[in-house]
Amino acid sequence: MKTVFVLNGPNLNRLGSREPEIYGNQTLAQIAKALDAQGSALGVSIDFRQTNSESELVGWLHEATDSGSDVILNPAAFTHYSYAVRDAAAELTSRGSKLIEVHLSNPHAREDFRRTSVISPIATGVIAGFGAASYSLALSQLALG
Ligand code: DQA
C-alpha cells in the first residue's frame, strides 16, 4: 500500500486552542484521525507527524525522499523563511515524489510576511484557505496517482 507522509511544522500541535478564529476548532489529532479514515477508504496509508523543530522536519523530508513517498506538507511559519525546509523539499520533488503545500488559512489574505512562501516554487501544488479540508483535498489528489 502506498504511504503518504503528512508533515506539520511549528505550533500546529496547538490547533484547537490556537487562534480558532483563524485556524478553526479542530485539533491536529482530529485532523489526523479524519485523514486516516479517508486514507483507508482510498487505499492509502497515512504517516502523520508534527514537529516544532526545523531539523526534525528536514530529516522527515529526507526519509520521505529515500522511500519515494509523496508528502502533504504544512510548513507553518517555516513556509515564509526556511531555506533548509525548501532545499529538502526540492530534493524530494526533483527525485519524482509529489509535495503538496497546504495551509488551513489563506496566507495571502493575512499579514504581508505571510504572502511569501519559499516552498511554493518547488511544490507540486498548493492548497490553502479551506481549513482542515485543505489536507483532505490534497490527499484526494495524491490518491489519484
Ligand atoms: C499556516 C499559515 C502560516 O502562515 C502560519 O505560520 C501557521 C499556519 C496555516 O496552516 O494556515 O502556523 O501554515
mmCIF file of C-alpha atoms and ligand atoms in Angstrom:
data_model
loop_
_atom_site.group_PDB
_atom_site.id
_atom_site.type_symbol
_atom_site.label_atom_id
_atom_site.label_comp_id
_atom_site.label_asym_id
_atom_site.label_seq_id
_atom_site.Cartn_x
_atom_site.Cartn_y
_atom_site.Cartn_z
ATOM 1 C CA MET A 1 0.000 0.000 0.000
ATOM 2 C CA LYS A 2 1.284 3.469 -0.896
ATOM 3 C CA THR A 3 2.255 5.660 2.090
ATOM 4 C CA VAL A 4 1.688 9.422 2.110
ATOM 5 C CA PHE A 5 3.654 11.424 4.672
ATOM 6 C CA VAL A 6 1.638 14.264 6.225
ATOM 7 C CA LEU A 7 4.164 16.602 7.848
ATOM 8 C CA ASN A 8 3.269 19.551 10.062
ATOM 9 C CA GLY A 9 5.522 22.356 11.263
ATOM 10 C CA PRO A 10 5.680 24.535 14.358
ATOM 11 C CA ASN A 11 2.726 25.456 16.556
ATOM 12 C CA LEU A 12 0.315 23.189 14.696
ATOM 13 C CA ASN A 13 0.247 20.999 17.824
ATOM 14 C CA ARG A 14 -1.675 23.941 19.357
ATOM 15 C CA LEU A 15 -4.641 23.678 16.958
ATOM 16 C CA GLY A 16 -7.934 23.695 18.799
ATOM 17 C CA SER A 17 -6.812 26.421 21.201
ATOM 18 C CA ARG A 18 -4.555 28.478 18.880
ATOM 19 C CA GLU A 19 -6.394 31.441 17.300
ATOM 20 C CA PRO A 20 -9.534 29.388 16.474
ATOM 21 C CA GLU A 21 -10.997 32.331 14.551
ATOM 22 C CA ILE A 22 -8.169 31.793 12.027
ATOM 23 C CA TYR A 23 -7.361 28.087 12.295
ATOM 24 C CA GLY A 24 -10.692 26.588 13.378
ATOM 25 C CA ASN A 25 -11.631 24.438 16.369
ATOM 26 C CA GLN A 26 -10.299 21.091 15.263
ATOM 27 C CA THR A 27 -7.225 19.689 16.970
ATOM 28 C CA LEU A 28 -4.375 18.208 14.945
ATOM 29 C CA ALA A 29 -5.296 14.785 16.377
ATOM 30 C CA GLN A 30 -8.813 15.180 14.941
ATOM 31 C CA ILE A 31 -7.402 16.164 11.544
ATOM 32 C CA ALA A 32 -5.072 13.129 11.658
ATOM 33 C CA LYS A 33 -7.977 10.788 12.509
ATOM 34 C CA ALA A 34 -10.127 12.076 9.628
ATOM 35 C CA LEU A 35 -7.221 11.715 7.175
ATOM 36 C CA ASP A 36 -6.583 8.182 8.382
ATOM 37 C CA ALA A 37 -10.211 7.282 7.651
ATOM 38 C CA GLN A 38 -10.022 8.942 4.233
ATOM 39 C CA GLY A 39 -6.748 7.109 3.544
ATOM 40 C CA SER A 40 -8.318 3.741 4.425
ATOM 41 C CA ALA A 41 -11.193 4.427 2.040
ATOM 42 C CA LEU A 42 -8.720 5.357 -0.723
ATOM 43 C CA GLY A 43 -6.289 2.505 -0.052
ATOM 44 C CA VAL A 44 -3.509 4.855 1.060
ATOM 45 C CA SER A 45 -1.600 4.569 4.326
ATOM 46 C CA ILE A 46 -1.034 7.853 6.205
ATOM 47 C CA ASP A 47 2.106 8.668 8.202
ATOM 48 C CA PHE A 48 1.035 11.801 10.110
ATOM 49 C CA ARG A 49 3.627 13.801 12.109
ATOM 50 C CA GLN A 50 4.138 17.218 13.708
ATOM 51 C CA THR A 51 7.283 18.929 14.970
ATOM 52 C CA ASN A 52 8.338 22.307 16.280
ATOM 53 C CA SER A 53 11.903 21.610 15.124
ATOM 54 C CA GLU A 54 13.254 22.615 11.711
ATOM 55 C CA SER A 55 15.954 19.963 11.942
ATOM 56 C CA GLU A 56 13.431 17.190 12.597
ATOM 57 C CA LEU A 57 11.240 18.326 9.704
ATOM 58 C CA VAL A 58 14.248 18.309 7.336
ATOM 59 C CA GLY A 59 15.063 14.753 8.494
ATOM 60 C CA TRP A 60 11.496 13.605 7.798
ATOM 61 C CA LEU A 61 11.639 15.077 4.288
ATOM 62 C CA HIS A 62 14.860 13.106 3.685
ATOM 63 C CA GLU A 63 13.074 9.964 4.918
ATOM 64 C CA ALA A 64 10.150 10.573 2.525
ATOM 65 C CA THR A 65 12.605 11.210 -0.333
ATOM 66 C CA ASP A 66 14.521 7.993 0.339
ATOM 67 C CA SER A 67 11.319 5.924 0.497
ATOM 68 C CA GLY A 68 9.896 7.548 -2.664
ATOM 69 C CA SER A 69 6.814 8.766 -0.784
ATOM 70 C CA ASP A 70 4.553 11.685 -1.642
ATOM 71 C CA VAL A 71 4.163 14.389 1.016
ATOM 72 C CA ILE A 72 1.430 16.710 2.230
ATOM 73 C CA LEU A 73 3.343 19.494 3.999
ATOM 74 C CA ASN A 74 2.026 22.265 6.211
ATOM 75 C CA PRO A 75 5.327 24.030 6.911
ATOM 76 C CA ALA A 76 3.541 26.575 9.162
ATOM 77 C CA ALA A 77 5.836 29.549 9.880
ATOM 78 C CA PHE A 78 8.760 27.765 8.136
ATOM 79 C CA THR A 79 6.828 28.443 4.914
ATOM 80 C CA HIS A 80 7.943 32.032 4.972
ATOM 81 C CA TYR A 81 11.686 31.761 5.614
ATOM 82 C CA SER A 82 13.141 28.258 5.888
ATOM 83 C CA TYR A 83 15.568 27.621 3.047
ATOM 84 C CA ALA A 84 16.550 24.381 4.826
ATOM 85 C CA VAL A 85 12.991 23.019 4.533
ATOM 86 C CA ARG A 86 12.777 24.296 0.966
ATOM 87 C CA ASP A 87 16.043 22.602 -0.059
ATOM 88 C CA ALA A 88 14.945 19.272 1.450
ATOM 89 C CA ALA A 89 11.549 19.584 -0.272
ATOM 90 C CA ALA A 90 13.297 20.467 -3.560
ATOM 91 C CA GLU A 91 15.317 17.254 -3.441
ATOM 92 C CA LEU A 92 12.094 15.292 -2.834
ATOM 93 C CA THR A 93 10.263 16.730 -5.831
ATOM 94 C CA SER A 94 13.345 16.558 -8.069
ATOM 95 C CA ARG A 95 13.530 12.813 -7.298
ATOM 96 C CA GLY A 96 9.967 12.350 -8.574
ATOM 97 C CA SER A 97 7.822 12.406 -5.425
ATOM 98 C CA LYS A 98 4.960 14.865 -5.203
ATOM 99 C CA LEU A 99 4.721 17.501 -2.495
ATOM 100 C CA ILE A 100 1.527 19.436 -1.850
ATOM 101 C CA GLU A 101 1.936 22.514 0.365
ATOM 102 C CA VAL A 102 -1.190 23.014 2.474
ATOM 103 C CA HIS A 103 -2.409 25.744 4.799
ATOM 104 C CA LEU A 104 -5.526 25.928 6.938
ATOM 105 C CA SER A 105 -5.774 29.686 6.452
ATOM 106 C CA ASN A 106 -5.191 31.660 3.266
ATOM 107 C CA PRO A 107 -1.802 33.281 3.952
ATOM 108 C CA HIS A 108 -2.318 35.706 1.036
ATOM 109 C CA ALA A 109 -5.275 37.283 2.829
ATOM 110 C CA ARG A 110 -3.251 37.928 6.006
ATOM 111 C CA GLU A 111 -0.117 39.862 7.044
ATOM 112 C CA ASP A 112 2.400 40.862 4.355
ATOM 113 C CA PHE A 113 5.111 38.487 5.619
ATOM 114 C CA ARG A 114 2.774 35.521 5.010
ATOM 115 C CA ARG A 115 2.480 36.340 1.301
ATOM 116 C CA THR A 116 5.967 34.949 0.698
ATOM 117 C CA SER A 117 6.365 31.185 0.540
ATOM 118 C CA VAL A 118 9.852 29.848 -0.075
ATOM 119 C CA ILE A 119 8.259 26.400 -0.500
ATOM 120 C CA SER A 120 5.665 27.094 -3.233
ATOM 121 C CA PRO A 121 8.175 27.428 -6.125
ATOM 122 C CA ILE A 122 9.317 23.823 -5.656
ATOM 123 C CA ALA A 123 5.937 22.343 -4.598
ATOM 124 C CA THR A 124 3.886 20.211 -6.972
ATOM 125 C CA GLY A 125 0.829 22.204 -5.896
ATOM 126 C CA VAL A 126 -0.554 24.427 -3.152
ATOM 127 C CA ILE A 127 -3.933 24.247 -1.344
ATOM 128 C CA ALA A 128 -4.744 26.992 1.166
ATOM 129 C CA GLY A 129 -7.701 28.551 2.909
ATOM 130 C CA PHE A 130 -10.052 25.598 3.355
ATOM 131 C CA GLY A 131 -9.302 24.734 6.982
ATOM 132 C CA ALA A 132 -8.859 21.012 7.615
ATOM 133 C CA ALA A 133 -10.320 20.338 4.157
ATOM 134 C CA SER A 134 -7.033 21.654 2.666
ATOM 135 C CA TYR A 135 -5.470 18.367 3.859
ATOM 136 C CA SER A 136 -8.255 16.131 2.546
ATOM 137 C CA LEU A 137 -8.263 17.857 -0.853
ATOM 138 C CA ALA A 138 -4.503 17.229 -1.056
ATOM 139 C CA LEU A 139 -4.941 13.566 -0.141
ATOM 140 C CA SER A 140 -7.690 13.081 -2.751
ATOM 141 C CA GLN A 141 -5.342 14.484 -5.378
ATOM 142 C CA LEU A 142 -2.360 12.323 -4.338
ATOM 143 C CA ALA A 143 -4.546 9.199 -4.269
ATOM 144 C CA LEU A 144 -5.150 9.654 -7.997
ATOM 145 C CA GLY A 145 -1.526 8.582 -8.512
HETATM 146 C C1 DQA B 1 -0.327 28.183 8.416
HETATM 147 C C2 DQA B 1 -0.100 29.630 7.938
HETATM 148 C C3 DQA B 1 1.245 30.136 8.403
HETATM 149 O O1 DQA B 1 1.428 31.493 7.997
HETATM 150 C C4 DQA B 1 1.339 30.094 9.922
HETATM 151 O O2 DQA B 1 2.634 30.468 10.334
HETATM 152 C C5 DQA B 1 0.949 28.779 10.503
HETATM 153 C C6 DQA B 1 -0.165 28.047 9.919
HETATM 154 C C7 DQA B 1 -1.745 27.681 8.061
HETATM 155 O O3 DQA B 1 -1.939 26.463 8.069
HETATM 156 O O4 DQA B 1 -2.656 28.476 7.809
HETATM 157 O O5 DQA B 1 1.485 28.353 11.519
HETATM 158 O O6 DQA B 1 0.611 27.352 7.746
#
